[in-house]
Coordinates of C-alpha atoms in Angstrom, one line a residue:
M1 CA 0.0 0.0 0.0
E2 CA 2.8 2.3 0.9
S3 CA 4.5 1.6 -2.5
L4 CA 1.2 2.2 -4.4
A5 CA 0.8 5.6 -2.6
K6 CA 4.3 6.5 -3.6
Y7 CA 3.7 5.8 -7.3
K8 CA 0.4 7.7 -7.2
K9 CA 2.4 10.7 -5.8
Y10 CA 4.9 10.6 -8.7
A11 CA 2.1 10.2 -11.2
V12 CA 0.5 13.4 -9.9
Y13 CA 3.8 15.2 -10.2
L14 CA 4.2 14.0 -13.8
V15 CA 0.7 15.1 -14.7
V16 CA 1.3 18.5 -13.2
L17 CA 4.5 18.9 -15.1
L18 CA 3.0 17.9 -18.4
F19 CA 0.1 20.2 -17.8
G20 CA 2.5 23.1 -17.1
L21 CA 4.4 22.4 -20.3
L22 CA 1.2 22.4 -22.3
L23 CA 0.1 25.7 -20.8
G24 CA 3.5 27.1 -21.5
Y25 CA 3.2 26.1 -25.1
W26 CA -0.3 27.6 -25.4
F27 CA 0.8 30.9 -23.8
F28 CA 4.3 31.3 -25.2
G29 CA 4.6 29.0 -28.1
E30 CA 2.6 31.1 -30.5
S31 CA 4.3 34.2 -29.5
D32 CA 7.7 32.6 -29.9
T33 CA 6.6 31.5 -33.4
N34 CA 5.5 35.0 -34.1
K35 CA 8.7 36.4 -32.6
S36 CA 10.8 34.1 -34.8
I37 CA 8.8 35.3 -37.8
E38 CA 9.4 38.9 -36.7
V39 CA 13.1 38.2 -36.3
E40 CA 13.2 36.6 -39.7
N41 CA 11.4 39.6 -41.2
S42 CA 13.6 42.0 -39.5
V43 CA 16.8 40.4 -40.7
D44 CA 18.6 42.7 -43.0
K45 CA 17.8 42.2 -46.7
I46 CA 20.5 40.4 -48.6
T47 CA 21.6 42.2 -51.7
F48 CA 24.6 41.9 -54.0
T49 CA 27.3 44.4 -54.9
C50 CA 30.6 44.7 -56.7
S51 CA 33.9 44.7 -54.7
M52 CA 35.3 47.3 -57.1
H53 CA 32.1 49.4 -57.6
P54 CA 30.2 49.6 -54.2
N55 CA 27.5 51.8 -55.8
V56 CA 26.2 48.8 -57.7
D57 CA 23.2 47.3 -56.0
S58 CA 21.3 44.2 -57.1
D59 CA 18.7 41.9 -55.6
E60 CA 20.0 38.9 -57.5
K61 CA 23.5 37.4 -57.9
G62 CA 25.2 38.2 -61.2
T63 CA 28.0 40.2 -62.7
C64 CA 28.9 43.9 -62.3
P65 CA 27.5 45.9 -65.3
I66 CA 30.7 48.1 -65.1
C67 CA 33.6 45.6 -64.8
R68 CA 31.8 42.3 -65.2
M69 CA 33.2 40.9 -62.0
D70 CA 31.0 38.5 -60.0
L71 CA 28.8 40.3 -57.5
V72 CA 29.2 39.4 -53.8
K73 CA 26.7 39.4 -50.9
R74 CA 26.0 42.6 -49.0
R75 CA 23.5 42.9 -46.2
V76 CA 21.7 46.2 -46.3
D77 CA 19.1 47.4 -43.8
F78 CA 15.9 47.5 -45.9
N79 CA 14.7 50.6 -44.1
T80 CA 17.8 52.7 -44.7
Q81 CA 19.3 51.4 -48.0
F82 CA 18.4 54.7 -49.7
D83 CA 19.8 56.9 -46.9
N84 CA 23.0 58.7 -47.7
S85 CA 24.0 58.9 -44.1
F86 CA 25.9 56.1 -42.4
Q87 CA 27.2 55.2 -39.0
M88 CA 30.6 54.1 -37.8
S89 CA 31.5 52.5 -34.4
E90 CA 32.9 54.6 -31.7
R91 CA 36.0 52.4 -31.7
A92 CA 36.6 52.9 -35.5
V93 CA 36.2 56.6 -35.1
A94 CA 38.7 56.7 -32.2
L95 CA 41.3 54.5 -34.1
A96 CA 41.0 56.8 -37.2
N97 CA 41.5 59.9 -35.0
V98 CA 38.4 61.4 -36.6
Q99 CA 38.0 65.1 -35.6
T100 CA 35.2 67.5 -36.4
S101 CA 34.7 71.2 -36.3
I102 CA 31.7 73.5 -36.4
I103 CA 32.2 75.9 -39.3
G104 CA 31.1 79.6 -39.2
F105 CA 31.7 83.0 -40.5
S106 CA 35.2 84.5 -40.3
A107 CA 34.9 88.2 -39.5
Q108 CA 37.7 90.7 -39.9
N109 CA 36.7 94.1 -38.5
G110 CA 37.9 97.0 -40.5
Q111 CA 39.8 95.0 -43.1
V112 CA 39.0 93.3 -46.4
T113 CA 41.2 90.3 -47.3
L114 CA 41.6 89.3 -51.0
S115 CA 43.3 86.4 -52.6
G116 CA 45.1 86.7 -56.0
E117 CA 48.1 86.2 -58.1
I118 CA 50.8 88.0 -60.0
T119 CA 50.2 88.3 -63.7
S120 CA 52.1 90.1 -66.5
N121 CA 51.1 93.6 -67.4
D122 CA 48.8 93.3 -70.4
K123 CA 49.7 96.9 -71.5
T124 CA 53.3 95.7 -72.0
N125 CA 52.4 92.4 -73.7
A126 CA 53.1 91.9 -77.4
T127 CA 52.7 89.0 -79.9
Q128 CA 55.2 88.1 -82.6
T129 CA 53.4 87.0 -85.7
T130 CA 54.4 85.7 -89.1
L131 CA 54.5 88.3 -91.9
F132 CA 53.9 86.0 -94.8
D133 CA 52.6 82.5 -95.4
G134 CA 55.1 79.7 -95.1
R135 CA 56.6 76.7 -93.3
L136 CA 58.5 77.5 -90.1
D137 CA 61.8 75.6 -90.6
K138 CA 63.6 76.9 -87.5
L139 CA 62.6 78.8 -84.3
E140 CA 65.4 80.1 -82.2
V141 CA 63.0 81.1 -79.4
N142 CA 62.4 77.8 -77.6
Y143 CA 61.9 78.4 -73.8
I144 CA 59.7 80.5 -71.5
G145 CA 61.6 83.3 -69.9
E146 CA 64.0 84.0 -72.7
Y147 CA 64.5 87.7 -73.5
V148 CA 64.0 88.8 -77.1
R149 CA 65.3 92.0 -78.5
K150 CA 63.7 93.9 -81.3
G151 CA 65.6 93.2 -84.6
Q152 CA 66.9 89.8 -83.3
V153 CA 66.8 86.9 -85.8
I154 CA 64.3 84.5 -84.3
G155 CA 64.3 81.7 -86.9
T156 CA 63.9 80.9 -90.6
I157 CA 60.8 80.3 -92.8
Y158 CA 60.3 78.9 -96.2
S159 CA 57.7 80.9 -98.1
P160 CA 56.9 80.4 -101.8
D161 CA 55.2 83.8 -102.0
L162 CA 58.3 85.5 -100.6
Y163 CA 60.5 83.6 -103.0
L164 CA 58.5 84.8 -105.9
A165 CA 58.5 88.4 -104.6
Q166 CA 62.3 88.3 -104.3
D167 CA 62.6 86.9 -107.8
K168 CA 60.4 89.7 -109.1
L169 CA 62.5 92.3 -107.5
L170 CA 65.7 90.9 -109.0
T171 CA 64.1 90.8 -112.4
S172 CA 62.9 94.4 -112.2
A173 CA 66.3 95.5 -111.0
S174 CA 67.8 94.5 -114.4
Y175 CA 65.7 97.2 -116.1
K176 CA 65.2 99.6 -113.3
D177 CA 66.6 102.5 -115.4
T178 CA 63.8 102.1 -118.0
H179 CA 61.0 100.8 -115.7
E180 CA 61.7 102.7 -112.5
K181 CA 58.0 102.4 -111.2
L182 CA 58.0 98.6 -111.6
Y183 CA 61.2 98.3 -109.7
A184 CA 59.9 100.6 -106.9
A185 CA 56.7 98.6 -106.7
A186 CA 58.6 95.3 -106.4
R187 CA 60.9 96.8 -103.7
N188 CA 57.9 98.2 -101.7
T189 CA 56.2 94.8 -101.7
L190 CA 59.1 93.4 -99.7
G191 CA 59.0 96.5 -97.5
L192 CA 55.3 95.8 -96.7
W193 CA 56.5 92.4 -95.4
K194 CA 58.8 94.3 -93.0
L195 CA 62.0 93.4 -94.7
T196 CA 64.6 96.0 -93.8
D197 CA 66.5 98.1 -96.4
K198 CA 69.7 96.2 -95.4
Q199 CA 68.0 92.9 -96.1
I200 CA 66.8 94.1 -99.5
D201 CA 70.2 95.6 -100.4
D202 CA 71.9 92.3 -99.5
L203 CA 69.4 90.4 -101.7
L204 CA 70.2 92.7 -104.7
K205 CA 74.0 92.3 -104.1
S206 CA 73.7 88.5 -104.0
G207 CA 71.4 88.3 -107.0
K208 CA 69.8 85.1 -105.7
P209 CA 66.4 84.7 -103.9
I210 CA 66.7 83.3 -100.4
Q211 CA 64.7 80.1 -99.9
N212 CA 64.9 79.9 -96.1
F213 CA 64.3 83.5 -95.2
P214 CA 65.4 84.7 -91.7
L215 CA 62.6 85.9 -89.4
V216 CA 63.4 89.1 -87.5
A217 CA 61.6 90.1 -84.2
D218 CA 59.6 93.2 -84.3
V219 CA 58.7 93.0 -80.6
A220 CA 60.8 93.0 -77.4
G221 CA 60.4 91.5 -74.0
T222 CA 60.5 88.3 -71.9
V223 CA 58.9 85.3 -73.6
V224 CA 55.8 84.3 -71.6
E225 CA 54.2 81.8 -74.1
I226 CA 55.4 79.9 -77.1
I227 CA 52.7 79.1 -79.6
A228 CA 54.5 77.9 -82.8
S229 CA 56.4 74.7 -83.4
E230 CA 58.9 74.0 -86.1
G231 CA 57.8 72.2 -89.3
N232 CA 54.3 73.6 -89.3
Y233 CA 52.8 75.9 -91.9
F234 CA 51.6 79.3 -90.8
K235 CA 49.5 82.0 -92.5
Q236 CA 50.3 85.7 -92.4
G237 CA 49.4 87.1 -89.0
D238 CA 49.5 83.8 -87.1
P239 CA 51.1 84.1 -83.7
L240 CA 54.5 82.5 -82.9
F241 CA 55.1 83.6 -79.3
K242 CA 54.1 86.2 -76.8
V243 CA 56.4 88.5 -74.8
S244 CA 56.0 90.8 -71.9
R245 CA 58.1 93.5 -70.3
L246 CA 58.2 92.4 -66.7
S247 CA 59.6 95.7 -65.3
T248 CA 56.0 96.2 -64.2
V249 CA 53.5 93.5 -63.3
W250 CA 49.9 93.3 -62.0
A251 CA 48.6 91.9 -58.8
V252 CA 45.1 90.6 -59.7
F253 CA 42.7 89.8 -56.8
Q254 CA 39.3 88.2 -56.7
A255 CA 36.6 90.1 -54.8
Y256 CA 33.2 88.7 -53.9
E257 CA 29.9 90.5 -54.1
N258 CA 29.7 91.4 -50.5
Q259 CA 33.2 92.9 -50.6
M260 CA 32.6 95.1 -53.7
P261 CA 30.9 98.0 -52.0
L262 CA 34.0 98.4 -49.7
L263 CA 36.5 98.6 -52.5
K264 CA 37.4 101.7 -54.6
I265 CA 40.0 102.8 -57.1
G266 CA 42.8 104.6 -55.3
Q267 CA 42.6 102.7 -52.1
Q268 CA 45.9 101.5 -50.7
I269 CA 46.4 97.7 -50.6
E270 CA 49.0 95.8 -48.7
I271 CA 50.4 92.8 -50.7
V272 CA 52.1 89.8 -49.1
S273 CA 53.4 86.6 -50.4
E274 CA 54.6 83.3 -49.0
A275 CA 57.8 83.8 -51.0
F276 CA 58.7 86.9 -49.0
K277 CA 57.6 86.2 -45.4
G278 CA 57.9 89.0 -43.0
T279 CA 57.8 91.7 -45.8
S280 CA 54.9 93.4 -47.6
L281 CA 54.4 95.8 -50.4
K282 CA 52.2 98.8 -50.5
A283 CA 50.3 99.5 -53.8
T284 CA 47.2 101.2 -55.0
I285 CA 44.1 99.7 -56.5
S286 CA 44.2 100.9 -60.1
F287 CA 41.3 99.0 -61.7
I288 CA 38.0 97.2 -60.6
E289 CA 36.4 95.0 -63.2
P290 CA 33.0 96.4 -64.2
L291 CA 31.4 93.1 -64.9
L292 CA 30.6 90.3 -62.4
D293 CA 31.5 86.7 -63.4
R294 CA 28.2 84.9 -63.4
G295 CA 29.8 81.6 -62.6
S296 CA 32.2 82.4 -59.8
R297 CA 30.3 85.5 -58.6
V298 CA 33.6 87.5 -58.3
V299 CA 35.2 90.6 -60.0
S300 CA 38.9 91.2 -60.6
V301 CA 40.6 93.9 -58.6
R302 CA 44.0 95.1 -59.9
A303 CA 47.1 96.8 -58.5
D304 CA 50.2 97.8 -60.5
I305 CA 53.6 96.8 -59.1
S306 CA 57.0 98.1 -60.1
N307 CA 59.2 95.1 -60.8
K308 CA 62.6 96.4 -62.0
D309 CA 64.5 93.8 -60.0
G310 CA 62.4 90.9 -61.2
K311 CA 61.3 90.0 -57.7
W312 CA 57.6 89.4 -58.5
K313 CA 57.1 86.4 -60.8
P314 CA 53.9 86.0 -62.9
G315 CA 51.9 83.0 -61.4
M316 CA 53.0 83.8 -57.8
F317 CA 50.1 83.6 -55.3
V318 CA 49.6 86.7 -53.2
E319 CA 47.2 88.1 -50.6
G320 CA 45.9 91.7 -50.4
K321 CA 44.6 93.5 -47.4
V322 CA 42.6 96.7 -47.6
N323 CA 41.8 98.7 -44.5
V324 CA 38.2 100.0 -44.6
E325 CA 36.7 102.0 -41.7
G326 CA 33.6 100.3 -40.3
A327 CA 33.9 97.2 -42.5
D328 CA 32.9 93.9 -41.0
E329 CA 33.7 91.3 -43.6
K330 CA 32.0 87.9 -43.1
L331 CA 32.9 84.9 -45.1
L332 CA 31.9 81.3 -44.5
M333 CA 35.1 79.3 -44.2
V334 CA 35.9 75.5 -44.2
P335 CA 39.3 74.1 -43.2
K336 CA 41.4 72.8 -46.2
S337 CA 41.9 69.5 -44.3
A338 CA 38.1 68.8 -44.5
V339 CA 38.0 68.9 -48.3
L340 CA 38.4 65.9 -50.5
W341 CA 39.0 66.6 -54.2
T342 CA 38.1 64.3 -57.1
G343 CA 38.5 65.9 -60.5
E344 CA 36.5 69.1 -60.5
R345 CA 34.3 68.0 -57.6
S346 CA 35.0 68.9 -54.0
V347 CA 33.3 67.1 -51.1
V348 CA 33.2 67.2 -47.3
Y349 CA 31.7 64.9 -44.7
K350 CA 29.2 66.3 -42.3
K351 CA 28.3 64.9 -38.9
V352 CA 24.5 64.7 -39.0
N353 CA 24.0 63.5 -35.5
A354 CA 25.6 65.2 -32.5
N355 CA 25.3 62.2 -30.2
I356 CA 26.5 59.3 -32.4
P357 CA 29.1 59.0 -35.2
E358 CA 26.8 59.4 -38.2
F359 CA 28.1 61.1 -41.3
E360 CA 26.9 62.2 -44.7
M361 CA 28.9 63.3 -47.8
L362 CA 28.1 66.8 -49.2
Q363 CA 29.3 68.2 -52.5
V364 CA 30.4 71.8 -52.0
Q365 CA 31.4 74.8 -54.2
L366 CA 34.5 76.6 -53.0
G367 CA 36.0 79.9 -53.7
E368 CA 39.5 81.2 -53.1
S369 CA 41.8 79.9 -50.3
V370 CA 42.4 82.2 -47.4
G371 CA 45.3 80.9 -45.2
K372 CA 44.4 77.4 -44.1
N373 CA 40.7 77.7 -45.2
Y374 CA 38.6 77.8 -48.3
I375 CA 35.7 80.3 -48.8
V376 CA 32.4 78.3 -49.1
L377 CA 30.1 79.5 -51.9
E378 CA 27.5 76.7 -51.8
G379 CA 26.8 73.4 -50.0
L380 CA 27.3 74.3 -46.3
Q381 CA 25.8 76.6 -43.7
T382 CA 27.1 78.1 -40.6
G383 CA 26.8 75.7 -37.7
D384 CA 27.4 72.6 -39.7
E385 CA 29.8 70.1 -38.0
I386 CA 32.4 69.0 -40.5
V387 CA 35.0 66.2 -40.4
T388 CA 38.4 68.0 -40.4
N389 CA 40.6 65.1 -39.7
G390 CA 40.2 61.5 -41.0
A391 CA 38.0 62.4 -43.9
F392 CA 39.7 59.7 -46.1
V393 CA 38.8 57.0 -43.5
I394 CA 35.2 58.2 -43.4
D395 CA 35.1 58.0 -47.2
A396 CA 36.5 54.5 -47.2
A397 CA 33.8 53.5 -44.7
A398 CA 31.1 55.0 -46.9
Q399 CA 32.4 52.9 -49.9
L400 CA 32.4 49.7 -47.9
Q401 CA 28.7 50.4 -46.8
G402 CA 27.7 51.1 -50.4
K403 CA 27.0 54.8 -49.7
N404 CA 27.8 57.8 -51.8
S405 CA 31.5 58.6 -51.6
M406 CA 34.3 60.7 -53.1
M407 CA 34.7 58.2 -56.0
Y408 CA 31.2 56.8 -56.3
S409 CA 28.5 59.5 -56.2
N410 CA 26.6 58.7 -59.5
N411 CA 23.8 57.2 -57.5
L412 CA 23.2 60.3 -55.4
E413 CA 20.3 61.6 -57.4
I414 CA 18.6 58.1 -57.4
S415 CA 19.1 57.8 -53.7
Q416 CA 17.7 61.2 -53.0
N417 CA 14.7 60.6 -55.3
A418 CA 14.1 57.3 -53.6
K419 CA 14.3 58.9 -50.2
H420 CA 11.9 61.6 -51.3
E421 CA 9.4 59.0 -52.5
E422 CA 9.6 57.3 -49.1
H423 CA 8.6 60.5 -47.3
L424 CA 6.1 61.7 -49.9
N425 CA 2.7 62.4 -48.5
K426 CA -0.2 60.6 -50.3
L427 CA -2.3 63.7 -51.0
T428 CA -5.9 63.5 -52.1
L429 CA -6.8 65.1 -55.5
E430 CA -8.4 68.0 -53.6
Q431 CA -5.4 68.6 -51.4
N432 CA -2.9 68.4 -54.3
Q433 CA -5.0 70.8 -56.3
N434 CA -5.3 73.3 -53.5
L435 CA -1.6 73.3 -52.8
K436 CA -0.9 73.8 -56.5
E437 CA -3.2 76.9 -56.5
A438 CA -1.4 78.2 -53.4
L439 CA 2.0 77.7 -55.1
K440 CA 0.8 79.8 -58.1
V441 CA 0.0 82.7 -55.7
Y442 CA 3.5 82.2 -54.1
F443 CA 5.1 82.8 -57.5
D444 CA 3.1 86.0 -58.0
F445 CA 4.1 87.1 -54.5
K446 CA 7.8 86.4 -55.3
D447 CA 7.5 88.5 -58.5
A448 CA 6.1 91.4 -56.6
L449 CA 9.1 91.4 -54.3
V450 CA 11.4 91.2 -57.4
E451 CA 9.6 94.4 -58.7
S452 CA 9.9 95.9 -55.2
N453 CA 6.2 96.5 -55.2
S454 CA 5.3 96.8 -51.5
I455 CA 1.5 97.3 -52.0
N456 CA 1.2 94.3 -54.4
S457 CA 3.3 92.1 -52.2
T458 CA 1.1 92.7 -49.2
L459 CA -2.1 92.0 -51.1
L460 CA -0.6 88.8 -52.5
A461 CA 0.6 87.7 -49.1
E462 CA -3.1 88.0 -47.9
K463 CA -4.2 86.0 -50.9
L464 CA -1.6 83.3 -50.3
Y465 CA -2.7 83.0 -46.6
K466 CA -6.3 82.4 -47.7
A467 CA -5.2 79.8 -50.2
L468 CA -3.3 77.8 -47.6
V469 CA -6.1 78.1 -45.1
L470 CA -8.4 76.4 -47.6
V471 CA -6.2 73.3 -47.7
N472 CA -7.7 70.3 -45.8
Q473 CA -4.8 68.9 -43.7
T474 CA -6.6 65.6 -42.9
G475 CA -4.2 62.6 -43.4
M476 CA -1.1 64.7 -43.8
D477 CA 2.0 63.9 -41.7
N478 CA 3.2 66.2 -39.0
N479 CA 6.1 67.5 -41.2
L480 CA 3.8 68.8 -43.9
Q481 CA 1.3 70.2 -41.5
G482 CA 4.1 72.0 -39.6
N483 CA 5.4 73.6 -42.8
I484 CA 1.9 74.8 -43.7
K485 CA 1.6 76.3 -40.2
S486 CA 5.0 77.9 -40.5
A487 CA 4.1 79.5 -43.9
L488 CA 0.8 80.8 -42.4
T489 CA 2.8 82.4 -39.5
S490 CA 5.2 84.1 -41.9
L491 CA 2.3 85.4 -44.0
V492 CA 0.6 87.0 -40.9
I493 CA 3.9 88.8 -40.1
I494 CA 4.2 90.0 -43.7
E495 CA 0.6 91.3 -43.8
K496 CA 1.0 93.2 -40.5
S497 CA 4.4 94.7 -41.4
K498 CA 3.8 96.2 -44.8
D499 CA 7.5 97.1 -44.8
L500 CA 9.2 95.9 -47.9
E501 CA 12.6 95.2 -46.4
K502 CA 11.2 93.4 -43.4
N503 CA 8.9 91.4 -45.6
R504 CA 11.9 90.3 -47.7
L505 CA 13.6 89.0 -44.5
E506 CA 10.4 87.0 -43.6
F507 CA 10.2 85.8 -47.2
K508 CA 13.2 83.6 -46.4
N509 CA 11.2 81.7 -43.7
L510 CA 8.2 81.5 -45.9
S511 CA 10.2 80.1 -48.8
N512 CA 11.8 77.4 -46.7
A513 CA 8.3 76.2 -45.8
I514 CA 6.9 76.5 -49.4
I515 CA 10.0 74.6 -50.8
F516 CA 9.0 71.6 -48.7
I517 CA 5.3 71.9 -49.5
S518 CA 6.2 72.1 -53.3
S519 CA 8.2 68.9 -53.0
Q520 CA 5.0 67.0 -51.9
I521 CA 2.9 68.3 -54.9
T522 CA 2.5 65.9 -57.9
D523 CA 1.8 66.7 -61.5
Y524 CA 2.5 70.4 -61.3
G525 CA 3.3 70.5 -65.0
N526 CA 6.5 72.5 -64.9
P527 CA 10.0 72.1 -63.5
I528 CA 10.4 74.2 -60.3
Y529 CA 13.8 75.7 -59.7
I530 CA 15.2 76.2 -56.2
Q531 CA 17.4 79.3 -56.4
H532 CA 19.8 80.7 -53.8
C533 CA 21.2 84.1 -53.0
P534 CA 24.3 83.9 -50.7
M535 CA 24.0 87.6 -49.7
A536 CA 20.4 87.5 -48.5
D537 CA 19.7 88.0 -44.7
N538 CA 23.0 89.7 -43.9
N539 CA 25.1 87.3 -45.9
T540 CA 23.6 84.1 -44.3
G541 CA 21.9 83.3 -47.6
G542 CA 18.3 82.7 -48.7
D543 CA 16.4 80.4 -51.0
W544 CA 13.3 80.8 -53.2
L545 CA 11.3 79.0 -55.9
S546 CA 11.0 80.0 -59.5
L547 CA 9.4 78.7 -62.7
D548 CA 12.1 80.4 -64.7
K549 CA 15.8 79.4 -65.0
A550 CA 16.8 83.1 -65.1
I551 CA 17.8 84.6 -61.8
K552 CA 15.5 87.4 -60.6
N553 CA 16.3 88.1 -57.0
P554 CA 13.3 88.8 -54.7
Y555 CA 15.6 89.7 -51.7
F556 CA 17.2 92.7 -53.4
G557 CA 15.1 93.5 -56.5
D558 CA 16.8 95.7 -59.1
K559 CA 19.6 96.5 -56.6
M560 CA 21.1 93.0 -57.3
L561 CA 18.6 91.5 -59.7
T562 CA 20.8 88.6 -61.0
C563 CA 22.5 87.7 -57.8
G564 CA 22.0 84.0 -57.2
S565 CA 22.2 80.5 -58.7
I566 CA 20.1 77.4 -59.2
I567 CA 20.8 74.8 -56.5
K568 CA 18.2 72.2 -57.3
V569 CA 15.3 71.3 -59.7
I570 CA 12.0 69.8 -58.5
N571 CA 10.4 67.9 -61.4

């Protein structure tokens, strides 16, 4: 009996255990199954890439379309595969000694600093040309820097036309007593080709035409460019080489738009060069170019330099400093160590998250170098945190992760478009149409600012406000709703102000909101150009939208109508 009771006790324990396992399966088994499914679904998507061309991305195994190498596996997070930003581990950043700096404006009170170079004085430049058609058999001037004297023999040329003219002179010389006019005409023909009287007299004494005729320089100076080469045929007037008298040279500087009002002809400029450290030269601004270069947005500023001792060489880089009372020059600068160059492109890496090592490549447009920095024309803003040490390591990490990099950036537009599609609001037909109508009013408002029409701009601001209020925001994400609210706030400020200049400042905030709103609109029918003025809002820059490629600046109107450039196109 005691043994039977013992077995019953164990049997009860076994039943309880089995029952517990069954309950555990019911309660947790399904969730574990679901969890495993979730884990499986959350596993990074496996794609394929090329070891030599990381920008290649394929869902299937195959060969690289560029180099035909076999593609290898790459695991890419499906949710971020179109994101240009990428992360590195803290350890990798520390090992690479990656350092960042926050860029900003460089201000120099009371002084304007210009970068430039020494050039030859165009007023003393001259070009040696051929005086007749022919083949250049010999050119004695064969290196840059050689000094040529006027009247010096610089080579020989074979010219059939000159040979016939010599023969005609020799023939007419035999009956010059009876046909004096024919003889004079034949002699004058050679004179028109700048043959000297001595050369003509020597020809008459020899009685034989010269086949390889000596060329005589009719210019003097230091050779700065050789154009011709021996054995080639040249026509009358073709250039052979250029000379310059380097007893005076020019210091030519580049001045940006915001520096132009501070500079005047007659101002004293202090010129320094790395070649002559510790010394400087005082000169006077003699010329300011009247036309602005539309591409680089600069004008040339020139100073004349006496160079009798040959100290200043054309091509030498120089820096000029002009003292201007009350001037406060502000230029956005980026350290040279931050810039990576590839062909004509220049790129930097921006840290996009202050708390984690996350970076993104940006293409920038740079101006002149000033000391250890470059002037930033486009691509960066004050306050951006930029990689200043270890940029090559960051770029290598970008390539390994298949992101845009210094060498592989041809997928940038595709990536940006994909990212845009991912964040595109699905607007109803009514919402899309209402936003299109509001955008049309924005363009009219922008044109009123271009025309500096204060009354019209206030009326159109009120009209734009009413158009945006009519937009039903149901279903829109917080970002789009926030930009509509921001635009409405700016329009209220503009309506109340009625001051043209204050409204132009607020137009910057309005445009930032409208630019985002316009990116959500579909089927607008026309390309929309995002345009940028670097001098708007006290040189911090401002954007706006336009349907026309031509720059018509709403921030300054006719004062600086064409100041700006296209930075992006919304199709």
